[in-house]
CSV table of C-alpha atoms in Angstrom, one decimal:
chain,number,residue,atom,x,y,z
A,1,MET,CA,-2.7,11.6,8.8
A,2,LYS,CA,-1.4,10.6,5.3
A,3,PHE,CA,-1.9,7.4,3.6
A,4,LEU,CA,0.2,5.5,0.6
A,5,VAL,CA,-2.2,2.8,-0.7
A,6,LEU,CA,-0.2,0.5,-3.3
A,7,GLY,CA,-2.6,-1.1,-5.9
A,8,ALA,CA,-5.7,0.6,-7.1
A,9,GLY,CA,-7.6,-2.8,-7.8
A,10,ARG,CA,-10.7,-3.9,-5.9
A,11,MET,CA,-9.3,-3.7,-2.4
A,12,GLY,CA,-7.2,-0.7,-3.1
A,13,PHE,CA,-10.1,1.2,-4.3
A,14,ALA,CA,-12.2,0.1,-1.0
A,15,MET,CA,-9.4,1.0,1.3
A,16,VAL,CA,-9.4,4.6,-0.3
A,17,TYR,CA,-13.0,4.8,-0.1
A,18,ASP,CA,-12.8,4.0,3.9
A,19,LEU,CA,-9.9,6.2,4.4
A,20,ILE,CA,-11.2,9.3,2.9
A,21,ARG,CA,-14.5,9.3,4.8
A,22,SER,CA,-12.3,9.8,8.2
A,23,PRO,CA,-12.0,13.5,9.0
A,24,HIS,CA,-8.7,12.6,10.5
A,25,VAL,CA,-7.3,12.0,6.7
A,26,GLU,CA,-5.6,14.6,5.2
A,27,GLN,CA,-4.4,12.8,2.2
A,28,VAL,CA,-4.5,9.6,0.5
A,29,ILE,CA,-1.8,8.8,-2.3
A,30,VAL,CA,-2.9,5.9,-4.5
A,31,ALA,CA,-0.3,4.3,-6.5
A,32,ASP,CA,-0.9,1.6,-9.3
A,33,ASN,CA,0.6,0.9,-12.7
A,34,SER,CA,-2.8,1.0,-14.4
A,35,LEU,CA,-3.6,4.7,-15.8
A,36,ASP,CA,-7.3,3.4,-16.3
A,37,ARG,CA,-7.9,2.1,-12.8
A,38,LEU,CA,-6.5,5.5,-11.3
A,39,LYS,CA,-8.4,7.2,-13.4
A,40,HIS,CA,-11.6,4.9,-12.5
A,41,LEU,CA,-10.7,5.3,-8.8
A,42,GLU,CA,-10.4,9.2,-9.0
A,43,LYS,CA,-13.8,9.4,-10.9
A,44,SER,CA,-15.7,7.1,-8.9
A,45,LEU,CA,-14.6,8.6,-5.0
A,46,ALA,CA,-14.1,12.1,-6.6
A,47,ASP,CA,-12.6,13.6,-3.2
A,48,THR,CA,-9.5,16.2,-3.0
A,49,LYS,CA,-7.7,14.3,-0.4
A,50,ILE,CA,-7.0,11.5,-3.4
A,51,VAL,CA,-3.8,12.0,-5.1
A,52,PRO,CA,-3.2,9.2,-8.1
A,53,VAL,CA,0.3,8.1,-9.2
A,54,GLU,CA,1.2,6.1,-12.0
A,55,LEU,CA,3.6,3.8,-10.5
A,56,ASP,CA,5.3,0.3,-10.9
A,57,VAL,CA,5.4,-1.1,-7.4
A,58,SER,CA,8.8,-3.2,-8.4
A,59,LYS,CA,10.7,0.1,-8.6
A,60,ALA,CA,11.6,0.4,-5.2
A,61,GLU,CA,13.4,4.1,-5.2
A,62,GLU,CA,10.1,5.7,-6.6
A,63,VAL,CA,8.3,3.2,-4.0
A,64,THR,CA,10.3,4.3,-1.3
A,65,GLU,CA,10.0,8.2,-2.3
A,66,LEU,CA,6.3,8.1,-1.9
A,67,MET,CA,6.5,6.2,1.5
A,68,GLY,CA,8.7,8.8,2.9
A,69,ARG,CA,5.9,11.6,2.2
A,70,CYS,CA,3.3,9.5,4.3
A,71,ASN,CA,2.7,8.3,7.8
A,72,VAL,CA,1.4,4.7,6.9
A,73,ALA,CA,1.6,2.8,3.6
A,74,ILE,CA,-0.8,-0.1,3.0
A,75,GLY,CA,0.0,-3.0,0.5
A,76,CYS,CA,-3.0,-3.8,-1.5
A,77,VAL,CA,-0.8,-5.8,-4.4
A,78,GLY,CA,0.1,-9.3,-4.7
A,79,TYR,CA,1.6,-11.0,-1.7
A,80,LYS,CA,4.6,-11.6,-3.7
A,81,HIS,CA,5.8,-7.8,-3.6
A,82,ASN,CA,5.4,-7.6,0.1
A,83,TYR,CA,8.7,-8.4,1.7
A,84,ASP,CA,10.2,-5.7,-1.0
A,85,LEU,CA,7.6,-3.2,0.1
A,86,LEU,CA,8.7,-3.5,3.7
A,87,GLN,CA,12.1,-3.1,2.7
A,88,CYS,CA,11.2,0.0,1.0
A,89,ALA,CA,9.0,1.4,4.0
A,90,MET,CA,12.1,0.6,6.6
A,91,LYS,CA,14.6,3.0,4.3
A,92,ALA,CA,11.5,5.9,4.1
A,93,HIS,CA,10.8,5.3,7.6
A,94,CYS,CA,7.0,4.8,7.5
A,95,HIS,CA,4.8,2.3,9.1
A,96,PHE,CA,3.5,-0.5,7.0
A,97,ILE,CA,0.7,-3.1,6.8
A,98,ASP,CA,-0.3,-5.6,3.7
A,99,LEU,CA,-3.2,-7.8,3.0
A,100,GLY,CA,-0.7,-10.8,3.0
A,101,GLY,CA,-1.9,-14.2,2.5
A,102,ASN,CA,1.3,-16.1,2.1
A,103,GLU,CA,2.7,-17.8,5.1
A,104,THR,CA,6.3,-17.8,3.6
A,105,VAL,CA,6.5,-14.1,2.8
A,106,VAL,CA,5.2,-13.5,6.2
A,107,LYS,CA,8.0,-15.3,7.7
A,108,GLN,CA,10.2,-13.3,5.8
A,109,GLU,CA,8.6,-10.0,7.0
A,110,LEU,CA,9.1,-11.3,10.3
A,111,ARG,CA,12.8,-12.0,10.4
A,112,LEU,CA,12.7,-8.1,10.0
A,113,ASP,CA,11.3,-7.3,13.5
A,114,GLU,CA,14.6,-6.5,15.3
A,115,LEU,CA,15.6,-4.1,12.7
A,116,VAL,CA,12.2,-2.4,12.3
A,117,LYS,CA,11.8,-2.0,16.1
A,118,GLU,CA,15.1,0.1,16.3
A,119,LEU,CA,13.8,2.3,13.2
A,120,ASP,CA,10.7,2.7,15.6
A,121,LEU,CA,8.1,1.5,13.2
A,122,THR,CA,5.1,-0.5,13.0
A,123,VAL,CA,4.7,-3.3,10.7
A,124,ILE,CA,1.8,-5.7,10.5
A,125,PRO,CA,1.1,-8.2,7.8
A,126,ASP,CA,-1.8,-10.0,7.1
A,127,VAL,CA,-4.6,-7.7,8.2
A,128,GLY,CA,-7.6,-8.2,5.7
A,129,LEU,CA,-10.4,-10.7,6.0
A,130,ALA,CA,-8.7,-14.2,6.2
A,131,PRO,CA,-5.9,-13.7,7.2
A,132,GLY,CA,-7.1,-10.6,9.5
A,133,LEU,CA,-10.4,-10.4,10.7
A,134,VAL,CA,-10.8,-13.8,11.4
A,135,SER,CA,-7.9,-13.7,13.7
A,136,ILE,CA,-8.8,-11.1,15.8
A,137,LEU,CA,-12.4,-12.3,16.3
A,138,ALA,CA,-10.8,-15.6,17.5
A,139,VAL,CA,-8.6,-13.6,20.0
A,140,SER,CA,-11.7,-11.6,21.4
A,141,ALA,CA,-13.7,-14.9,22.0
A,142,ALA,CA,-10.7,-16.8,23.6
A,143,GLU,CA,-9.8,-13.7,26.0
A,144,SER,CA,-13.2,-14.2,27.8
A,145,LEU,CA,-12.6,-18.1,28.1
A,146,ASP,CA,-10.3,-19.5,31.5
A,147,GLU,CA,-9.1,-22.2,29.2
A,148,LEU,CA,-9.0,-22.9,25.7
A,149,TYR,CA,-9.4,-26.3,23.7
A,150,GLU,CA,-10.3,-25.4,19.9
A,151,ILE,CA,-10.3,-22.2,17.5
A,152,ARG,CA,-12.0,-23.0,14.0
A,153,MET,CA,-12.1,-20.4,11.8
A,154,ARG,CA,-14.2,-20.6,8.3
A,155,VAL,CA,-14.8,-17.7,5.6
A,156,GLY,CA,-15.7,-17.6,1.8
A,157,GLY,CA,-16.8,-15.0,-0.5
A,158,VAL,CA,-18.8,-16.5,-3.1
A,159,PRO,CA,-21.2,-15.2,-5.6
A,160,VAL,CA,-25.0,-14.4,-4.3
A,161,ASP,CA,-26.3,-16.1,-7.6
A,162,PRO,CA,-23.8,-19.0,-8.2
A,163,GLU,CA,-23.3,-20.0,-12.1
A,164,GLY,CA,-20.9,-22.2,-14.2
A,165,PRO,CA,-19.0,-25.0,-13.5
A,166,LEU,CA,-17.2,-23.7,-10.5
A,167,ASN,CA,-20.0,-21.7,-9.0
A,168,TYR,CA,-17.7,-19.2,-7.9
A,169,SER,CA,-17.0,-15.6,-9.3
A,170,GLN,CA,-13.6,-13.3,-9.3
A,171,VAL,CA,-14.0,-11.7,-5.9
A,172,PHE,CA,-10.5,-11.1,-5.4
A,173,ALA,CA,-7.1,-11.7,-7.3
A,174,ILE,CA,-7.1,-15.2,-9.1
A,175,ASP,CA,-3.4,-15.8,-8.4
A,176,GLY,CA,-4.0,-15.5,-4.9
A,177,LEU,CA,-6.7,-17.6,-5.2
A,178,ILE,CA,-4.7,-20.4,-7.1
A,179,ASN,CA,-2.3,-20.2,-4.1
A,180,GLU,CA,-4.7,-20.9,-1.2
A,181,TYR,CA,-5.8,-24.2,-3.3
A,182,PHE,CA,-2.2,-25.4,-4.1
A,183,GLU,CA,0.0,-24.9,-0.9
A,184,ASP,CA,-0.4,-26.7,2.1
A,185,ALA,CA,-2.4,-25.4,5.3
A,186,THR,CA,-1.1,-25.0,8.6
A,187,ILE,CA,-3.1,-26.2,11.2
A,188,LEU,CA,-2.8,-27.3,15.4
A,189,ARG,CA,-3.8,-30.9,16.2
A,190,ASP,CA,-3.5,-32.4,20.0
A,191,GLY,CA,-1.9,-29.1,20.3
A,192,LYS,CA,1.3,-29.9,17.9
A,193,GLN,CA,1.5,-28.2,14.3
A,194,PHE,CA,1.2,-30.0,11.2
A,195,MET,CA,0.9,-29.3,7.4
A,196,VAL,CA,-2.0,-30.7,5.7
A,197,PRO,CA,-3.0,-30.3,1.8
A,198,SER,CA,-5.4,-27.8,0.9
A,199,LEU,CA,-8.7,-28.6,-0.8
A,200,THR,CA,-9.0,-31.5,2.0
A,201,ASP,CA,-10.8,-32.3,5.1
A,202,ILE,CA,-14.4,-31.3,3.7
A,203,GLU,CA,-17.3,-30.4,5.9
A,204,LYS,CA,-20.4,-29.0,6.0
A,205,LEU,CA,-21.8,-25.9,7.2
A,206,GLU,CA,-25.3,-25.0,7.4
A,207,PHE,CA,-25.9,-20.9,7.0
A,208,PRO,CA,-29.6,-19.5,7.1
A,209,LYS,CA,-31.7,-19.1,3.7
A,210,PRO,CA,-30.8,-18.7,0.9
A,211,PHE,CA,-27.7,-20.4,1.3
A,212,GLY,CA,-28.3,-23.4,3.4
A,213,PHE,CA,-25.7,-26.4,3.3
A,214,MET,CA,-22.2,-25.0,2.3
A,215,GLU,CA,-18.8,-26.8,2.1
A,216,ALA,CA,-15.5,-25.9,4.0
A,217,PHE,CA,-12.2,-27.4,3.5
A,218,ASN,CA,-8.3,-27.0,4.2
A,219,THR,CA,-6.9,-23.9,2.3
A,220,SER,CA,-3.6,-22.1,2.8
A,221,GLY,CA,-2.8,-19.0,4.3
A,222,GLY,CA,-5.8,-18.2,6.7
A,223,VAL,CA,-4.1,-18.6,9.8
A,224,SER,CA,-1.1,-16.5,9.7
A,225,THR,CA,0.6,-16.6,13.1
A,226,LEU,CA,-2.5,-17.7,15.0
A,227,PRO,CA,-0.7,-21.5,15.3
A,228,ARG,CA,2.7,-19.9,17.0
A,229,THR,CA,0.5,-17.6,18.9
A,230,TYR,CA,-1.7,-20.2,20.5
A,231,ARG,CA,0.6,-23.5,20.1
A,232,ASP,CA,0.6,-24.2,23.9
A,233,LYS,CA,-2.8,-23.0,24.7
A,234,VAL,CA,-5.0,-24.8,22.6
A,235,GLN,CA,-5.9,-28.3,21.6
A,236,HIS,CA,-6.9,-27.6,17.8
A,237,LEU,CA,-6.9,-24.9,15.3
A,238,ASP,CA,-7.5,-24.5,11.8
A,239,TYR,CA,-9.0,-22.3,8.9
A,240,LYS,CA,-11.0,-23.6,5.9
A,241,THR,CA,-12.8,-21.7,3.0
A,242,ILE,CA,-16.1,-21.7,2.5
A,243,ARG,CA,-17.7,-22.6,-1.0
A,244,TYR,CA,-20.8,-23.9,-2.7
A,245,PRO,CA,-21.2,-27.7,-2.6
A,246,GLY,CA,-19.1,-29.5,-5.3
A,247,HIS,CA,-16.4,-26.6,-5.7
A,248,CYS,CA,-13.8,-28.3,-3.8
A,249,ALA,CA,-13.6,-31.6,-6.1
A,250,GLN,CA,-13.9,-29.6,-9.3
A,251,MET,CA,-10.6,-27.4,-8.1
A,252,ASP,CA,-9.1,-30.7,-6.6
A,253,LEU,CA,-9.3,-32.2,-10.0
A,254,LEU,CA,-7.4,-29.3,-11.5
A,255,LYS,CA,-4.9,-29.4,-8.7
A,256,GLN,CA,-4.3,-33.2,-9.3
A,257,LEU,CA,-3.7,-32.5,-13.0
A,258,GLY,CA,-1.0,-30.7,-12.5
A,259,LEU,CA,-2.6,-27.3,-13.4
A,260,MET,CA,-1.5,-25.4,-10.4
A,261,GLU,CA,2.0,-26.2,-10.8
A,262,SER,CA,4.4,-23.2,-11.9
A,263,GLU,CA,7.1,-25.0,-13.6
A,264,GLU,CA,6.9,-25.3,-17.2
A,265,VAL,CA,6.0,-28.0,-19.4
A,266,THR,CA,7.0,-28.8,-23.3
A,267,LEU,CA,4.1,-29.4,-25.2
A,268,ALA,CA,4.1,-31.8,-28.0
A,269,SER,CA,4.4,-28.9,-30.6
A,270,GLY,CA,7.4,-28.2,-28.7
A,271,ALA,CA,6.0,-24.9,-27.1
A,272,LYS,CA,6.2,-24.5,-23.6
A,273,VAL,CA,4.0,-23.3,-20.9
A,274,ALA,CA,3.5,-23.1,-17.2
A,275,PRO,CA,0.1,-24.7,-16.2
A,276,ARG,CA,-0.6,-22.1,-13.6
A,277,GLU,CA,-0.5,-19.1,-16.0
A,278,LEU,CA,-2.5,-21.3,-18.4
A,279,LEU,CA,-4.9,-22.0,-15.2
A,280,HIS,CA,-4.6,-18.5,-14.4
A,281,HIS,CA,-5.7,-17.0,-17.8
A,282,MET,CA,-8.8,-19.4,-18.1
A,283,LEU,CA,-10.1,-18.9,-14.9
A,284,GLU,CA,-9.8,-14.9,-15.3
A,285,LYS,CA,-11.4,-15.4,-18.9
A,286,HIS,CA,-14.3,-17.7,-17.9
A,287,LEU,CA,-15.1,-16.8,-14.2
A,288,PRO,CA,-17.9,-14.4,-14.1
A,289,LYS,CA,-16.9,-10.7,-12.8
A,290,ASP,CA,-18.3,-8.1,-10.7
A,291,GLU,CA,-21.2,-10.0,-9.8
A,292,PRO,CA,-23.2,-9.3,-6.8
A,293,ASP,CA,-21.0,-11.5,-3.6
A,294,VAL,CA,-21.6,-12.4,-0.2
A,295,VAL,CA,-18.9,-12.9,2.4
A,296,LEU,CA,-19.9,-15.6,4.8
A,297,LEU,CA,-18.1,-15.9,8.2
A,298,ARG,CA,-18.2,-18.4,11.1
A,299,VAL,CA,-15.3,-18.3,13.9
A,300,ILE,CA,-15.8,-21.1,16.4
A,301,VAL,CA,-14.0,-20.9,20.0
A,302,THR,CA,-14.3,-23.4,22.4
A,303,GLY,CA,-13.0,-23.4,26.1
A,304,ILE,CA,-14.1,-23.5,29.8
A,305,ARG,CA,-15.2,-20.5,32.0
A,306,GLU,CA,-15.8,-21.1,35.5
A,307,ARG,CA,-15.3,-24.5,35.5
A,308,LYS,CA,-18.2,-24.7,32.4
A,309,PRO,CA,-17.6,-26.0,28.9
A,310,VAL,CA,-18.6,-22.9,26.4
A,311,GLN,CA,-18.6,-22.1,22.9
A,312,LEU,CA,-18.4,-19.1,21.3
A,313,VAL,CA,-19.8,-18.5,17.8
A,314,TRP,CA,-19.2,-15.2,15.6
A,315,GLN,CA,-21.0,-15.1,12.6
A,316,CYS,CA,-21.5,-12.7,9.6
A,317,ILE,CA,-23.3,-12.5,6.4
A,318,ASP,CA,-22.1,-9.3,4.6
A,319,TYR,CA,-23.4,-8.1,0.9
A,320,GLY,CA,-21.2,-5.0,1.0
A,321,GLU,CA,-22.0,-1.7,-0.2
A,322,PRO,CA,-22.9,-2.3,-3.6
A,323,SER,CA,-24.4,1.3,-4.1
A,324,ALA,CA,-20.8,2.4,-3.6
A,325,GLY,CA,-19.1,0.2,-5.8
A,326,ILE,CA,-18.1,-2.1,-2.9
A,327,SER,CA,-18.5,-5.5,-3.1
A,328,ALA,CA,-18.5,-7.9,0.3
A,329,MET,CA,-15.1,-9.0,-0.5
A,330,MET,CA,-13.9,-5.7,-0.7
A,331,ARG,CA,-15.4,-4.3,2.2
A,332,MET,CA,-14.7,-7.2,4.7
A,333,THR,CA,-10.8,-7.1,3.4
A,334,ALA,CA,-10.0,-3.7,3.0
A,335,PHE,CA,-12.2,-2.0,5.9
A,336,PRO,CA,-10.3,-4.1,8.5
A,337,ALA,CA,-7.1,-3.3,7.1
A,338,SER,CA,-8.0,0.6,6.8
A,339,ILE,CA,-9.0,0.4,10.3
A,340,ILE,CA,-5.6,-1.1,11.5
A,341,ALA,CA,-3.7,1.6,9.2
A,342,GLN,CA,-5.8,4.3,11.0
A,343,MET,CA,-5.0,2.9,14.4
A,344,ILE,CA,-1.3,3.3,13.9
A,345,GLY,CA,-1.5,6.6,12.2
A,346,ARG,CA,-3.4,7.9,15.3
A,347,GLY,CA,-1.2,6.4,18.0
A,348,ASP,CA,-3.9,4.0,19.2
A,349,LEU,CA,-1.5,1.0,18.3
A,350,LYS,CA,1.8,2.1,19.7
A,351,GLU,CA,3.9,-1.1,19.8
A,352,ARG,CA,7.0,-1.3,17.6
A,353,GLY,CA,8.2,-4.1,15.3
A,354,VAL,CA,7.2,-6.5,12.8
A,355,LEU,CA,3.8,-7.7,15.0
A,356,HIS,CA,1.4,-10.3,15.2
A,357,GLN,CA,-2.2,-8.9,14.9
A,358,GLU,CA,-3.5,-10.8,17.5
A,359,LEU,CA,-1.2,-9.9,20.3
A,360,VAL,CA,-1.5,-5.9,19.8
A,361,VAL,CA,-4.6,-4.9,18.0
A,362,PRO,CA,-7.1,-3.6,20.7
A,363,THR,CA,-9.9,-6.0,20.2
A,364,LYS,CA,-13.1,-3.7,21.9
A,365,LEU,CA,-11.9,-0.5,19.5
A,366,TYR,CA,-11.4,-2.7,16.3
A,367,LEU,CA,-14.8,-4.2,16.6
A,368,ALA,CA,-16.1,-0.8,17.5
A,369,GLU,CA,-14.6,0.4,14.2
A,370,LEU,CA,-16.4,-2.5,12.2
A,371,GLU,CA,-19.6,-2.1,13.5
A,372,GLY,CA,-19.6,2.0,13.0
A,373,ARG,CA,-19.0,1.0,9.6
A,374,GLY,CA,-22.0,-1.3,9.1
A,375,ILE,CA,-20.6,-4.7,9.5
A,376,LYS,CA,-22.5,-6.9,11.4
A,377,LEU,CA,-20.8,-9.5,13.5
A,378,GLU,CA,-23.1,-11.4,15.7
A,379,LEU,CA,-21.8,-13.4,18.9
A,380,THR,CA,-23.6,-15.9,20.6
A,381,GLU,CA,-22.6,-18.3,23.3
A,382,GLN,CA,-23.9,-21.8,23.6
A,383,ALA,CA,-22.7,-25.7,25.2
A,384,PRO,CA,-20.5,-27.3,23.0
A,385,GLU,CA,-21.8,-30.4,21.4
A,386,VAL,CA,-18.9,-32.0,22.9
A,387,PRO,CA,-17.2,-31.0,26.1
A,388,PRO,CA,-13.8,-29.9,26.0
A,389,ARG,CA,-12.6,-32.0,29.0
A,390,MET,CA,-14.8,-34.9,27.5
A,391,ALA,CA,-13.0,-34.7,23.9
A,392,ASN,CA,-9.8,-34.6,25.7
A,393,GLU,CA,-10.3,-37.9,27.7
A,394,ALA,CA,-11.8,-39.5,24.6
A,395,ARG,CA,-9.2,-38.6,22.6
A,396,SER,CA,-6.8,-39.9,25.5
A,397,SER,CA,-8.5,-43.1,25.6
A,398,LEU,CA,-8.5,-43.7,21.7
A,399,SER,CA,-4.8,-43.1,22.0
A,400,SER,CA,-4.5,-45.9,24.7
A,401,LYS,CA,-5.9,-48.1,22.7
A,402,ASN,CA,-4.2,-47.8,19.5
A,403,THR,CA,-1.0,-48.2,21.5
């Protein structure tokens, strides 16, 4: 199997690291517009399977030519490129996956489903951590229940030793971070789909020491296609990002001040600036880089099994592989995507079109592959605090009183 990894940043580095360890992978072409990043990757991983190529991913003809030499292409660049990359993959007749993170772009990709199917290609957007891994964990739990009530997904990459005013560090692209905080989040509530503002609905979550109580709040992009898949099957579905307490209020202040807006403003001096570009610059300048990080994950699925209320909880606390230069966020984002790319390349995943990963990825094989990479996901079963049927009755009663 031959793969093309577009982007040699944090996630691209981890993607190549995982791919070259497979005996079934013959070659990994990695393309990036930064020669320094390519040299760092080639020197650090030092494997003959790696073929570095200096390339601007906006140059469609060159991208298409590279894709034509591979079985599967993997987008590890900003989400704004993914639709164009998919079109290149169609021209090159190459399977394609991406790390996604933006619902508008994913909707554009999904519109090409019939054309992709006619070309006998497999395309899966949003295959990283969140969106990505959390969706498949939710499905894995849901498959064991007779009825579903709610799906709640909570994920966050945070520094092990928080410092500075935001208690945060650069664990992935700043542009993607700002977008998650700025755009509205999709949720299902009472079986209906809604858009709610990001940086709202703060809740407390407790994790084992040294973390203790953390906060979680709405952010965009994390649910991907799950609301469409489960709209008629579940009463409540949402995704929230985990951070150290106080972070949400600080970022919300920046949002309310307009610093996440993209439209240029004119300063008193006459100079023009896009607030988001300024915020991006300042965050990139002041947030710590390459600090030890940890990914905290909790996926809660509640429903009925054999007429009894059941709550299934997936939990993971991952510190990455520091000795290999792989942070927790890199590992938990890139490895799940690499697994799916290899499933496509091997023929384990045969469906064609622009697909919803939660409908096509074989969950047992996927989870086994994660375990083989040392990612420890713990599943526990417990009685829900409020049984699903009781919650439904309480909601119906409240609705009757309100009317």
